[in-house]
Short mmCIF file of C-alpha atoms in Angstrom, two decimals:
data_model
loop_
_atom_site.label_atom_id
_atom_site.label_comp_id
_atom_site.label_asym_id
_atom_site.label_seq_id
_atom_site.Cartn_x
_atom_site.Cartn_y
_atom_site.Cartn_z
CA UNK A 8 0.00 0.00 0.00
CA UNK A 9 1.06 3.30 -0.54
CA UNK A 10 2.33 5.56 2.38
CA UNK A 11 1.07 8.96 3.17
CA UNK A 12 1.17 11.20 5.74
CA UNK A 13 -1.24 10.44 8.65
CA UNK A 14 -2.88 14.26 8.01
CA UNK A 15 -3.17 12.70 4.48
CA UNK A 16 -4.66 9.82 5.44
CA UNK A 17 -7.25 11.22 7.83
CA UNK A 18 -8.47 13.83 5.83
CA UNK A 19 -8.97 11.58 2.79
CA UNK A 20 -11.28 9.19 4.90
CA UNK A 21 -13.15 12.42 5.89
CA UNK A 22 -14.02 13.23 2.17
CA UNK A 23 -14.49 9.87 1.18
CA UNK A 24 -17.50 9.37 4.17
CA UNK A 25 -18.82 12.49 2.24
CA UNK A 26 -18.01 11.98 -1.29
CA UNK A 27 -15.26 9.55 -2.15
CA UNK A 28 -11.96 10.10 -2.43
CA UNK A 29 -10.57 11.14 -5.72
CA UNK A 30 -6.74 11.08 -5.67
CA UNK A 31 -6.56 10.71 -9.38
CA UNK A 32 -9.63 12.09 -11.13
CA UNK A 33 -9.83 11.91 -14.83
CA UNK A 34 -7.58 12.93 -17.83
CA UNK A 35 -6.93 16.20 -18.34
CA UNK A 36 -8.74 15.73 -21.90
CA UNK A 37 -12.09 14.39 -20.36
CA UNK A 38 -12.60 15.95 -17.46
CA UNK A 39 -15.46 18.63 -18.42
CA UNK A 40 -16.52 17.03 -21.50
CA UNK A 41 -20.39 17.41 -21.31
CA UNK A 42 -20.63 14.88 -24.66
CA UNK A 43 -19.29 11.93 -22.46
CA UNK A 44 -20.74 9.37 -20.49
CA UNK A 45 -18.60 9.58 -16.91
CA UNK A 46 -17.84 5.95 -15.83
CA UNK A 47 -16.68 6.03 -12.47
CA UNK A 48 -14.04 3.68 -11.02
CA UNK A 49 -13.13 2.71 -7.22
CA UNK A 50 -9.89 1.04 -6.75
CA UNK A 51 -6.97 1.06 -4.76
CA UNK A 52 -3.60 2.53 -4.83
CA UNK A 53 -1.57 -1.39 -5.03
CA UNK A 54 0.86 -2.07 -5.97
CA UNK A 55 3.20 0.65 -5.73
CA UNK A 56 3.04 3.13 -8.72
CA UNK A 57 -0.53 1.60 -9.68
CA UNK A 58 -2.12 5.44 -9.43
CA UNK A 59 -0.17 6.30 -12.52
CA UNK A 60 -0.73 2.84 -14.25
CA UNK A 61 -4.57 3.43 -13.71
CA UNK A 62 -4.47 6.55 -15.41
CA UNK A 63 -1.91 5.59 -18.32
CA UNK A 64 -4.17 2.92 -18.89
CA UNK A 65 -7.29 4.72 -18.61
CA UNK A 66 -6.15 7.69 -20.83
CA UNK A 67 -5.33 5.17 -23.57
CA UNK A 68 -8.86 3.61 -23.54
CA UNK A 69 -10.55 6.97 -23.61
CA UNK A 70 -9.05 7.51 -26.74
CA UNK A 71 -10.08 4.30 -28.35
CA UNK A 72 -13.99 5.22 -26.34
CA UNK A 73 -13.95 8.62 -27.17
CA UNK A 74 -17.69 9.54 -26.10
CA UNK A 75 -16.56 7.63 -22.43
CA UNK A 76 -14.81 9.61 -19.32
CA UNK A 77 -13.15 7.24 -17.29
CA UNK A 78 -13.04 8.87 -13.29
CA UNK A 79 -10.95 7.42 -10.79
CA UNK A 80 -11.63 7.42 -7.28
CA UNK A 81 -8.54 5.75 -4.94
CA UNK A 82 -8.97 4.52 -1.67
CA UNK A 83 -6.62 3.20 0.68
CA UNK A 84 -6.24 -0.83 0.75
CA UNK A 85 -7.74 -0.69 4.08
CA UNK A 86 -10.38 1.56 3.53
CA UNK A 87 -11.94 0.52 0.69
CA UNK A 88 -14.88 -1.81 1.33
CA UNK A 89 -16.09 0.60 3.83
CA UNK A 90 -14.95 3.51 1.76
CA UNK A 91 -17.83 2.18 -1.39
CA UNK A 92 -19.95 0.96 1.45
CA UNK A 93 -20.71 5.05 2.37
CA UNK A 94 -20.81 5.57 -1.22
CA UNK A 95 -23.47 3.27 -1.94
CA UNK A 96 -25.34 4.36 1.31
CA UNK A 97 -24.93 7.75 0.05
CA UNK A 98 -26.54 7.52 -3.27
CA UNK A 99 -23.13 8.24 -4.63
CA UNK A 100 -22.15 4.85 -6.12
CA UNK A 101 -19.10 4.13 -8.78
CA UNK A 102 -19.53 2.35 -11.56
CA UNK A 103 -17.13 -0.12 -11.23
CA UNK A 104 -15.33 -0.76 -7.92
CA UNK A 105 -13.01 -3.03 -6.99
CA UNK A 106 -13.85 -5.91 -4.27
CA UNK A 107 -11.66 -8.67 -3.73
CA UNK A 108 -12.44 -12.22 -2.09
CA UNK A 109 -15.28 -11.70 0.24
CA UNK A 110 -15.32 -8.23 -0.77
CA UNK A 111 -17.54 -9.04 -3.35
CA UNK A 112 -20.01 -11.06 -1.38
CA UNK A 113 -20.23 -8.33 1.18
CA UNK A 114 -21.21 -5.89 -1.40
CA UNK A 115 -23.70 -8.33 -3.51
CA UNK A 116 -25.31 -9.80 -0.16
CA UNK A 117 -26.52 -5.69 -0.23
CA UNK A 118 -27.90 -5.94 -3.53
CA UNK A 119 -24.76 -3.31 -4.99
CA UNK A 120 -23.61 -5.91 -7.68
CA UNK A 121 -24.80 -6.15 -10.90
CA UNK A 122 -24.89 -9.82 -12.70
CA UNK A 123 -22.87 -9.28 -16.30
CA UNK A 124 -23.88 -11.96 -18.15
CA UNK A 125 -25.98 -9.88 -20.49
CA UNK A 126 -22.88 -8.39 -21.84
CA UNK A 127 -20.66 -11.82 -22.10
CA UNK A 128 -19.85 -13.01 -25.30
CA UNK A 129 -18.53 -16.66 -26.17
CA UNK A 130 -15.77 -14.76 -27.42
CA UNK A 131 -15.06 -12.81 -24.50
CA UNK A 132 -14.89 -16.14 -22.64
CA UNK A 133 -12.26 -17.44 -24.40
CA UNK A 134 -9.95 -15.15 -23.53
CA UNK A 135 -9.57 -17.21 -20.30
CA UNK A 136 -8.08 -20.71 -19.76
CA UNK A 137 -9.91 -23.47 -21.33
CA UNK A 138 -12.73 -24.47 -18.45
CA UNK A 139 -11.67 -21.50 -15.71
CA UNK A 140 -15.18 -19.97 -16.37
CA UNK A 141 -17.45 -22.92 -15.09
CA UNK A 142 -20.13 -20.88 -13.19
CA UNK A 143 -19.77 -24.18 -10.80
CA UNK A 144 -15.95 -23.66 -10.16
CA UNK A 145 -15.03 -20.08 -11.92
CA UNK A 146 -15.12 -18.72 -8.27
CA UNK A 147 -16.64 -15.54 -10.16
CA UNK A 148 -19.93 -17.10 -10.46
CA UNK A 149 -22.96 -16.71 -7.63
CA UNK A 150 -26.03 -18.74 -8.25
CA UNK A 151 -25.20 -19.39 -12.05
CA UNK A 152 -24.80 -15.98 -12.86
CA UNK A 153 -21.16 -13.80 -13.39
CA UNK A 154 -20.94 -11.27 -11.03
CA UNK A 155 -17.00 -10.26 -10.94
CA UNK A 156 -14.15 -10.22 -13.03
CA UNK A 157 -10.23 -10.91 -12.19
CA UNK A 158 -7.18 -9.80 -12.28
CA UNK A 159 -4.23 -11.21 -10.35
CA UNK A 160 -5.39 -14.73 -10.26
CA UNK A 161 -4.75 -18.68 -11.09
CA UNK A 162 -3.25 -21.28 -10.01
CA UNK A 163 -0.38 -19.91 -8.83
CA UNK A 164 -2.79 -17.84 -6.54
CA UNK A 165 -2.92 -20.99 -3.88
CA UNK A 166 0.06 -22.75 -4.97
CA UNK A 167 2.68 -24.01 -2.49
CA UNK A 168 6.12 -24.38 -3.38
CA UNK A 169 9.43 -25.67 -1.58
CA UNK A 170 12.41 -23.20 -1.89
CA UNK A 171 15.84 -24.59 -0.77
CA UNK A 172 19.18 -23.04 -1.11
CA UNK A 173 21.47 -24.56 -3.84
CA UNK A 174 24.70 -23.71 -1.64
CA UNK A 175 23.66 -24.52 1.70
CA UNK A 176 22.81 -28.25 0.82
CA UNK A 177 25.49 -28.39 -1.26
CA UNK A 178 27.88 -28.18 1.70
CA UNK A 179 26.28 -30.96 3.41
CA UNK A 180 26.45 -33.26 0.31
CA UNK A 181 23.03 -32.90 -1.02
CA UNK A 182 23.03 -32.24 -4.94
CA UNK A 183 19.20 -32.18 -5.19
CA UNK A 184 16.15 -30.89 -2.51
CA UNK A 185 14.50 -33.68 -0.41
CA UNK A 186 11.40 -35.45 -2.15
CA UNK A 187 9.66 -37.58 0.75
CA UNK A 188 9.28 -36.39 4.35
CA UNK A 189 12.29 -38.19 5.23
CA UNK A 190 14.17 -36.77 3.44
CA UNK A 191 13.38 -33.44 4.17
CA UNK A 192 13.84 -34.78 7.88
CA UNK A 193 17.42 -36.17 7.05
CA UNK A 194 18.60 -33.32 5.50
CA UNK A 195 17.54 -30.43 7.70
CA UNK A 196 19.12 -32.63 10.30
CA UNK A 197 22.35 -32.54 8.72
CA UNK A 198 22.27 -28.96 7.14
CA UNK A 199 21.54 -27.61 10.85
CA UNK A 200 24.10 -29.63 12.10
CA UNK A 201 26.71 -28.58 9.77
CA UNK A 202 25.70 -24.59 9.92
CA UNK A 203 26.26 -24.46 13.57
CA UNK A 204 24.02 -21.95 14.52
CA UNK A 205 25.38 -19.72 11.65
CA UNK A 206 22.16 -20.92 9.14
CA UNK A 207 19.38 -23.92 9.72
CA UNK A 208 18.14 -26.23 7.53
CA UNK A 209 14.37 -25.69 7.76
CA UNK A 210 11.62 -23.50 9.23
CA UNK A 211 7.83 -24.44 8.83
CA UNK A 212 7.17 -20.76 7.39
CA UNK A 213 5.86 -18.75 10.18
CA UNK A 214 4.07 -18.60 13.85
CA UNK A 215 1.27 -21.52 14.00
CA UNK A 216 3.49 -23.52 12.21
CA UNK A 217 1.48 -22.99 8.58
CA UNK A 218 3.88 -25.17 6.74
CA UNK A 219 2.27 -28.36 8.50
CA UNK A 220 -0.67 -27.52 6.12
CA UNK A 221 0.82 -26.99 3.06
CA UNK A 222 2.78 -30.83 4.23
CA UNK A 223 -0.44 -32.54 4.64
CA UNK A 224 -1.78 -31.33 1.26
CA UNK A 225 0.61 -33.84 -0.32
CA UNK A 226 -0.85 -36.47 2.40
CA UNK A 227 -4.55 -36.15 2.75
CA UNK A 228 -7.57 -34.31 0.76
CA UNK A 229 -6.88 -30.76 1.02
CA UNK A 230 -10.33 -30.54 3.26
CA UNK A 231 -8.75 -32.44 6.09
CA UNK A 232 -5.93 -29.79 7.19
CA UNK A 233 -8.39 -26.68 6.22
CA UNK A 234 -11.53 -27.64 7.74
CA UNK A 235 -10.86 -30.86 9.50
CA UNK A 236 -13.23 -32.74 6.73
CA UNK A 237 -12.43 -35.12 4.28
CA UNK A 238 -15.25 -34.02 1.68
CA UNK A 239 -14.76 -37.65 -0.17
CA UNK A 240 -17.16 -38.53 3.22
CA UNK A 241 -18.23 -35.63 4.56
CA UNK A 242 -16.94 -36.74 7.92
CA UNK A 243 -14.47 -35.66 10.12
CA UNK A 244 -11.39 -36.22 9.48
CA UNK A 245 -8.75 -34.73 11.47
CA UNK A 246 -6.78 -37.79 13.03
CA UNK A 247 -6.31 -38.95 9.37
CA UNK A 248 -3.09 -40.39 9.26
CA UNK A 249 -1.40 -37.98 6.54
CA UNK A 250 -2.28 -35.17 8.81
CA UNK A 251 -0.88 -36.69 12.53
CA UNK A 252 1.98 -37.49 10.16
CA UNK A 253 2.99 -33.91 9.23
CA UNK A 254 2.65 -32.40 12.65
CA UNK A 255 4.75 -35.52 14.30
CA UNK A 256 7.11 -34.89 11.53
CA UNK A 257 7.49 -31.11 12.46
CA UNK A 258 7.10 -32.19 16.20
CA UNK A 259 10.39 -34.57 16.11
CA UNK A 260 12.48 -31.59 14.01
CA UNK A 261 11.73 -29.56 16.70
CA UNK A 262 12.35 -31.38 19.74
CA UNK A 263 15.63 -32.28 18.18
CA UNK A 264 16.51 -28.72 17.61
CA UNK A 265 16.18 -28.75 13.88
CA UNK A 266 14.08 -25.82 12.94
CA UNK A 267 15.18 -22.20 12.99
CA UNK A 268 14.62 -20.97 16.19
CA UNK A 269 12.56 -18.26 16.45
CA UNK A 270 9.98 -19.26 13.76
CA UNK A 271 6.99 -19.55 16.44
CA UNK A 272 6.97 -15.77 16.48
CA UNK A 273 7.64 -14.94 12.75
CA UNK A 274 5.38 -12.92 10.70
CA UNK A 275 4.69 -13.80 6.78
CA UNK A 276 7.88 -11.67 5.95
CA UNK A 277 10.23 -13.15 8.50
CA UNK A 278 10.68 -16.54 6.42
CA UNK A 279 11.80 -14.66 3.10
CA UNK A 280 14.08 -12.41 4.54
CA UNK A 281 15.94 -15.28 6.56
CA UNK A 282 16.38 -17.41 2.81
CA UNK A 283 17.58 -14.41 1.47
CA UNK A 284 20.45 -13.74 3.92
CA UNK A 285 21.70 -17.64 3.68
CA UNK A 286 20.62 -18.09 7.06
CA UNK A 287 17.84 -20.42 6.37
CA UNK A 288 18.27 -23.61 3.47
CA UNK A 289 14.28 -25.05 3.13
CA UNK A 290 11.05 -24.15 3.26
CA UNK A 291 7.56 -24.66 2.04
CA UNK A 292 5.65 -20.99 1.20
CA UNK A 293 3.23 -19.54 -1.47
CA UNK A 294 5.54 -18.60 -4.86
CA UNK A 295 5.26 -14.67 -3.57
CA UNK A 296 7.90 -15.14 -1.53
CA UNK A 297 10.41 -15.81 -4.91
CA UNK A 298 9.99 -12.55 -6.19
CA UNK A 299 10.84 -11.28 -2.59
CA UNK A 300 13.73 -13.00 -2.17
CA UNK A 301 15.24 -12.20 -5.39
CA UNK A 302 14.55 -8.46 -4.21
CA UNK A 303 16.58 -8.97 -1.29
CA UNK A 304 19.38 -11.58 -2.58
CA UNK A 305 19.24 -11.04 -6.80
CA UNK A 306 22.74 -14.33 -6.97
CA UNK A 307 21.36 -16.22 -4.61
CA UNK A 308 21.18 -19.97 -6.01
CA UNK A 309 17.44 -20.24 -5.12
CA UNK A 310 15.90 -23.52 -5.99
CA UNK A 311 11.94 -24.14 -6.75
CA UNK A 312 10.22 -27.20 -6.99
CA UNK A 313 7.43 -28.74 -5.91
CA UNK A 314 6.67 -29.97 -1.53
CA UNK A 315 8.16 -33.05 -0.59
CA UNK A 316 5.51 -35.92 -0.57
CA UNK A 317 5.00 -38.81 2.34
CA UNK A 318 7.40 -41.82 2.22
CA UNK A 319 4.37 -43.96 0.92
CA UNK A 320 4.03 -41.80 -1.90
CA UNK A 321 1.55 -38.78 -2.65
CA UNK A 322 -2.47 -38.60 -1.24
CA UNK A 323 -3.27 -36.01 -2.61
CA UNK A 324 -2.52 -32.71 -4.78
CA UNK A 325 -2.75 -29.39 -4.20
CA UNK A 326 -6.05 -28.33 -4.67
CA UNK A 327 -7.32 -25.83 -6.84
CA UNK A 328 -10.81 -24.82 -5.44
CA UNK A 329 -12.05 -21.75 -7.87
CA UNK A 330 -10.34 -20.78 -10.84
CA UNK A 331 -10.61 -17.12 -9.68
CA UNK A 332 -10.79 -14.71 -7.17
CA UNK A 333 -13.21 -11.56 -7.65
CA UNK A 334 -11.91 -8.40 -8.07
CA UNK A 335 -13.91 -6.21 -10.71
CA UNK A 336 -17.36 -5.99 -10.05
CA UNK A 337 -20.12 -3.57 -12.05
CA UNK A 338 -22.73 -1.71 -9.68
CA UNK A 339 -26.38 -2.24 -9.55
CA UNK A 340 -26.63 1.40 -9.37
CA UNK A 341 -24.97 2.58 -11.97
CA UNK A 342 -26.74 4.72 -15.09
CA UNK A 343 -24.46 3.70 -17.55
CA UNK A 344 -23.98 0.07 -17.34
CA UNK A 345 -23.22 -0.93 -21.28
CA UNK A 346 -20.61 2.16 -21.03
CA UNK A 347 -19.31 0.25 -17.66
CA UNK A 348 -18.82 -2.64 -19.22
CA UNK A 349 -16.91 -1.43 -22.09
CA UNK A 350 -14.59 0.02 -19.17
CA UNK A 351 -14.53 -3.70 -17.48
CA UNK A 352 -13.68 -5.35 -20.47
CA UNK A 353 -10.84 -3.52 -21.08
CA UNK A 354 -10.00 -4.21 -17.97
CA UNK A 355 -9.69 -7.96 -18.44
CA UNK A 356 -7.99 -7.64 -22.24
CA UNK A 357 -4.96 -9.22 -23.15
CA UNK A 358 -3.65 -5.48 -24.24
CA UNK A 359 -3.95 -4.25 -20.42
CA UNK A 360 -2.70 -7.35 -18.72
CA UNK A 361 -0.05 -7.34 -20.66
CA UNK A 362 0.79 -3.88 -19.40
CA UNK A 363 0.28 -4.87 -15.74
CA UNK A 364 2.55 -7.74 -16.04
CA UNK A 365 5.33 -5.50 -17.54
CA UNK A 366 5.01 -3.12 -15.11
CA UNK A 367 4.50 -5.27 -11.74
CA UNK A 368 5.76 -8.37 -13.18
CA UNK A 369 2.60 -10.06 -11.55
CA UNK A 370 0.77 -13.18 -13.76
CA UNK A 371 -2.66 -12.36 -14.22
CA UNK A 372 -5.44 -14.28 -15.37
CA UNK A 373 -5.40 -13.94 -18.85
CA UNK A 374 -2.14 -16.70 -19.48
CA UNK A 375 -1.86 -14.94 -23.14
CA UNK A 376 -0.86 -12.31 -21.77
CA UNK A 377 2.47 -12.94 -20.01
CA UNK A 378 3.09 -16.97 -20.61
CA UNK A 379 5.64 -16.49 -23.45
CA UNK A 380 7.46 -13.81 -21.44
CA UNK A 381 7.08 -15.50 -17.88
CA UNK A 382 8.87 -18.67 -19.81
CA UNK A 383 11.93 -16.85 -19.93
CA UNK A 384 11.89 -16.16 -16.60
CA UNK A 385 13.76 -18.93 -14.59
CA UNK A 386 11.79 -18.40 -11.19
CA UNK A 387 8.17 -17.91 -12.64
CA UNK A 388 8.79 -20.43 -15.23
CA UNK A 389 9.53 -22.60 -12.20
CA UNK A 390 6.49 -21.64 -10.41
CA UNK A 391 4.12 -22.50 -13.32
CA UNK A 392 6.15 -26.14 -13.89
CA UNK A 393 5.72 -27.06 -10.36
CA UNK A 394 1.76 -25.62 -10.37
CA UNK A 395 1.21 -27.52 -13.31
CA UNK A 396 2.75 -30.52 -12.07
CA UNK A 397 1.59 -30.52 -8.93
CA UNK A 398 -2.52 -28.95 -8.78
CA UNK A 399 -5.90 -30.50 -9.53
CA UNK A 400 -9.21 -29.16 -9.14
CA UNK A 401 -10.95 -29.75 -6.41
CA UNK A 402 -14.48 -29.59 -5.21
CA UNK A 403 -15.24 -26.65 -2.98
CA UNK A 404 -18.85 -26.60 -0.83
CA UNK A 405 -19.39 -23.04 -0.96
CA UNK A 406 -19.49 -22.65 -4.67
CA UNK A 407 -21.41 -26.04 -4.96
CA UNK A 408 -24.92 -25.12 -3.29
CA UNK A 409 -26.08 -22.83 -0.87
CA UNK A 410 -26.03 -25.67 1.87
CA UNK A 411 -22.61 -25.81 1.51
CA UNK A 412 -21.34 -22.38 1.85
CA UNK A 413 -23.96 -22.51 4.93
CA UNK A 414 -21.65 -25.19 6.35
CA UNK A 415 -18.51 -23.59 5.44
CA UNK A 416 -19.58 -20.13 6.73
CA UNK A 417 -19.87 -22.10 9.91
CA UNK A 418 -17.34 -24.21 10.05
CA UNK A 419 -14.87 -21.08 9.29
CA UNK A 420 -16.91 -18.97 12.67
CA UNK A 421 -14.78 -22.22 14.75
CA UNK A 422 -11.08 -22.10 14.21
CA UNK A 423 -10.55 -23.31 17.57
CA UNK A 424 -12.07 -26.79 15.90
CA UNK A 425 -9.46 -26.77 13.18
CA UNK A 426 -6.24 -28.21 13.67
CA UNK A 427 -4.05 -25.36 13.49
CA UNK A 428 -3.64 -24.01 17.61
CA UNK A 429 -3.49 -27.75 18.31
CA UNK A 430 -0.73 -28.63 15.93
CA UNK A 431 1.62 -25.94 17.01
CA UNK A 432 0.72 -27.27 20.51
CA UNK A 433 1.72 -30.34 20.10
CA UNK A 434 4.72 -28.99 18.38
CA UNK A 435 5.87 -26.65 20.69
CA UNK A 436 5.12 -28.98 23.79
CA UNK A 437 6.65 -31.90 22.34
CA UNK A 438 3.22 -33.99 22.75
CA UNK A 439 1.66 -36.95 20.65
CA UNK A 440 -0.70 -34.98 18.40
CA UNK A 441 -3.26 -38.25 17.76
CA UNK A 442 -5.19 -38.05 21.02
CA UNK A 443 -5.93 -34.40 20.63
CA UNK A 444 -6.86 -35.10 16.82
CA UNK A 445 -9.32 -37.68 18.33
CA UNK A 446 -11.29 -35.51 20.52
CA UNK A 447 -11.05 -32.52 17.25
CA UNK A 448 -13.13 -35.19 15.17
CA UNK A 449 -15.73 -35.83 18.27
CA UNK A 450 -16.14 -32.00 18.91
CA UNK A 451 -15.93 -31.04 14.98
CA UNK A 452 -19.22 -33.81 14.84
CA UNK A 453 -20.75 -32.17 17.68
CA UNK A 454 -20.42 -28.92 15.81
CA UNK A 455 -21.63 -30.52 12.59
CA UNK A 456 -24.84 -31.90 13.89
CA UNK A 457 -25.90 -28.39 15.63
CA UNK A 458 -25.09 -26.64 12.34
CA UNK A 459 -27.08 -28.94 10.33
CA UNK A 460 -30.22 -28.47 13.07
CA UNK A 461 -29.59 -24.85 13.37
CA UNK A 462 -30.14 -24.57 9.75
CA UNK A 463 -33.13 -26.50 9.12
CA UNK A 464 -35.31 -25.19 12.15
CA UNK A 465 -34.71 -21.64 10.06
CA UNK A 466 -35.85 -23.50 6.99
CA UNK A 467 -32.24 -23.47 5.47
CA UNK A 468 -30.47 -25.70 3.68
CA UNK A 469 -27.16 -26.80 4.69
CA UNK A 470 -25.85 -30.52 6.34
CA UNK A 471 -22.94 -32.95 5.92
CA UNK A 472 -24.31 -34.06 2.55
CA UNK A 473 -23.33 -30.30 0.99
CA UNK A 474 -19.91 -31.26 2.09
CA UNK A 475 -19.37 -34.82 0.74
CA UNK A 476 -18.43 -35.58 -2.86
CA UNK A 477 -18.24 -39.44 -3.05
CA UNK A 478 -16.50 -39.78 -6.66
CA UNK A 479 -13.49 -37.17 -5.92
CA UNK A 480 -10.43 -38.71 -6.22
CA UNK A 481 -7.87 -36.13 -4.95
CA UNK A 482 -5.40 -37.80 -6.93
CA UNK A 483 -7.19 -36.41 -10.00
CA UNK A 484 -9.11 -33.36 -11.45
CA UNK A 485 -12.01 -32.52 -10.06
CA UNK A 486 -15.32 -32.15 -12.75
CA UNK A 487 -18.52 -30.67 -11.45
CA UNK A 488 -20.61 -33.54 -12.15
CA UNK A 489 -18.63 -36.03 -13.49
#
């Protein structure tokens, strides 16, 4: 996000609860035009030096629309739901406003968003990767209908990849990154051993120990570690033995003094920077990290592949639970929708994500855009082998039927029932994780059955059978239906 002064800050909010913000207004060309159709646009200020992109971009479709006025209005990152909230509440909606994840739901659950199917074209469509627009798994989609477009989203959005230093293993005789758990076990030992004290050979990412997660992805159906279910049965599933696996594994590393010390207080930042000054050799983390690291250390011999799998061989893959994320979203209000959309499908052309990947060096939705330049890029062409090689589709509740984003809404008000406080417990105690697993599965049932009863004395849907998908193989691609 971009810094300002605090006054700044302040006194933008202020004018944004009355009016919106505008930081960056309209071209200099358009501004008073009384021939033009205004489209107004909310977004925010990220990445750094996306203000100017905005308008560069902006200015360049106005000349290619010229009877359309393209105004920005910028909000801080952190202000911006609430910032189009007041907006809307004042009878002073944008056009087009940017909502991301949840974002999106929040504003549609108000009746703000406007479905844009009426304006999609099969040729519009296939501008995005082959299948990524199934209403049942586009993540875009709410009750059939379109209603939000991306931008900096795919797979590599939820992808998990292993980073180890080339050097560092090097000097304790390993030419090539551990592939099973005990591996990865073996060698931290030994790269820890060998640094003494000056560099360690593995940290599970941050506080909470997240990397146990992205472990037991490999092990068990990615529904297990995130909500405690395995969705093949929509049953608990908690003390599945993948899962238990991955925390004992993380459990023994630390008790012998393996990990990084330290790394039950780090932040998401703390992992990168440590990799980057050779003081940590392997670790699992989403592919952001890469580009961070190569800010930080541009030589270092930074290897990328895919998370070492259980000794028995791989459960599971990654999953890949929406194609998308929302981000662009057209408002119910607005007076000038077909001119709106003209705006959001320039917005999601191959001409302007082209230009955002050149400038931010961010992959964006539309592959055509960037693949052929990403491939020359050792570290994202790295990123998209391992995503490719190691991420199927998988079913996700929430998109599936309203009973299951019901259960999933519910499930997600409990983290205290996932496994995540529990694990780094057992971790950081040195304790058997499989008893406390156990009792997870009988309280997570508990839960299950009130949710379910809840529900239906409201006359809602919303039960175990919205979470269970019998013919899933995690092993394989997920198809709505099939």
């Amino acid at each position: 996000m971009k810094i300002r002064p605090a006054l700044t800050v302040l006194t933008c909010a202020v004018a944004l609860a009355l009016s919106g913000c505008n930081l960056v207004g309209g071209s200099p060309d358009s501004g008073n035009a009384t021939d033009k159709v205004t489209v107004t646009v909310a977004l925010v200020p990220d990445p750094p030096g996306a203000s100017q992109f905005y308008r560069q971009q902006f200015d360049e479709f106005e000349k290619a629309n010229p009877g359309i006025a393209v105004k920005v209005l910028e909000n801080p990152s952190d202000q911006q739901l609430n910032a189009v909230e007041l907006m809307f509440q004042q009878n002073n909606a944008p056009d087009i406003f940017r909502a991301q994840d949840d974002g999106m739901d929040r504003m549609a659950a108000r009746g703000w968003v406007a479905p844009l199917d009426e304006f999609v074209t099969p040729e519009f469509l296939k501008r995005f990767p082959e299948g990524s627009m199934d209403p049942a798994t586009s993540g875009l989609h709410r009750d059939g209908k379109l209603m939000s477009l991306p931008l900096v989203w795919g797979p590599w959005s939820t992808l998990r990849v292993f980073l180890y230093n080339e050097d560092l293993l090097k000097k304790s005789g390993f030419s090539a990154p551990p592939k099973t758990w005990s591996e990865l076990e073996r060698t931290a030992t030994k790269v820890t051993a060998d640094g003494k004290g000056k560099y360690f050979g593995y940290a599970p990412t941050a506080a909470k120990a997240v990397g146990v997660e992205m472990l037991a992805d490999t092990a068990v159906p990615y529904s297990v570690p995130a909500a405690g279910i395995d969705y093949r049965t929509g049953k608990p599933a908690t003390s599945s033995p993948g899962l238990v696996e991955a925390v004992e594994l993380n459990r023994r590393m630390q008790a012998a003094k393996v990990m990084m010390p330290g790394w039950e207080s780090w932040d998401g930042s703390r992992a990168f920077k440590e990799f980057a000054a050779g003081r940590l050799a392997m670790y699992p983390t989403p592919p952001w990290h890469v580009a961070e690291v190569r800010k930080l250390a541009p030589e270092i011999k930074m290897g990328i592949t895919g998370l070492p799998v259980p000794d028995a061989g791989r459960g599971a893959y990654l999953p890949l639970t929406k194609s998308f994320s929302p981000l662009w979203s057209m408002s119910s209000k607005s007076e000038h929708k077909a001119e709106s959309w003209k705006v959001m499908d320039f917005l999601s052309s191959e001409s302007f994500h082209s230009a955002y990947y050149k400038k931010f060096g961010t992959l964006t939705a539309l592959e055509g855009a960037w693949k052929a330049e990403a491939e020359k890029n050792p570290d994202q062409a790295a990123i998209l082998k391992v995503a490719e090689e190691t991420m199927r589709r998988a079913p996700n509740p929430a998109l599936a039927s309203t009973g299951g984003r019901a259960v999933t809404d519910a499930l997600a008000a409990k983290p205290d029932l996932k496994h995540t406080d529990a694990a780094f417990s057992s971790i950081i105690k040195n304790q058997p994780f499989a008893p406390v697993a156990a009792k997870l599965d009988k309280d997570l049932q508990a839960y299950l059955d009130k949710t379910s009863a809840d529900l239906k004395a409201k006359g809602k849907e919303g039960s175990a059978k919205d979470l269970t998908f019998a013919g899933w193989d995690p092993l394989k691609d997920y198809t709505p239906g099939g």
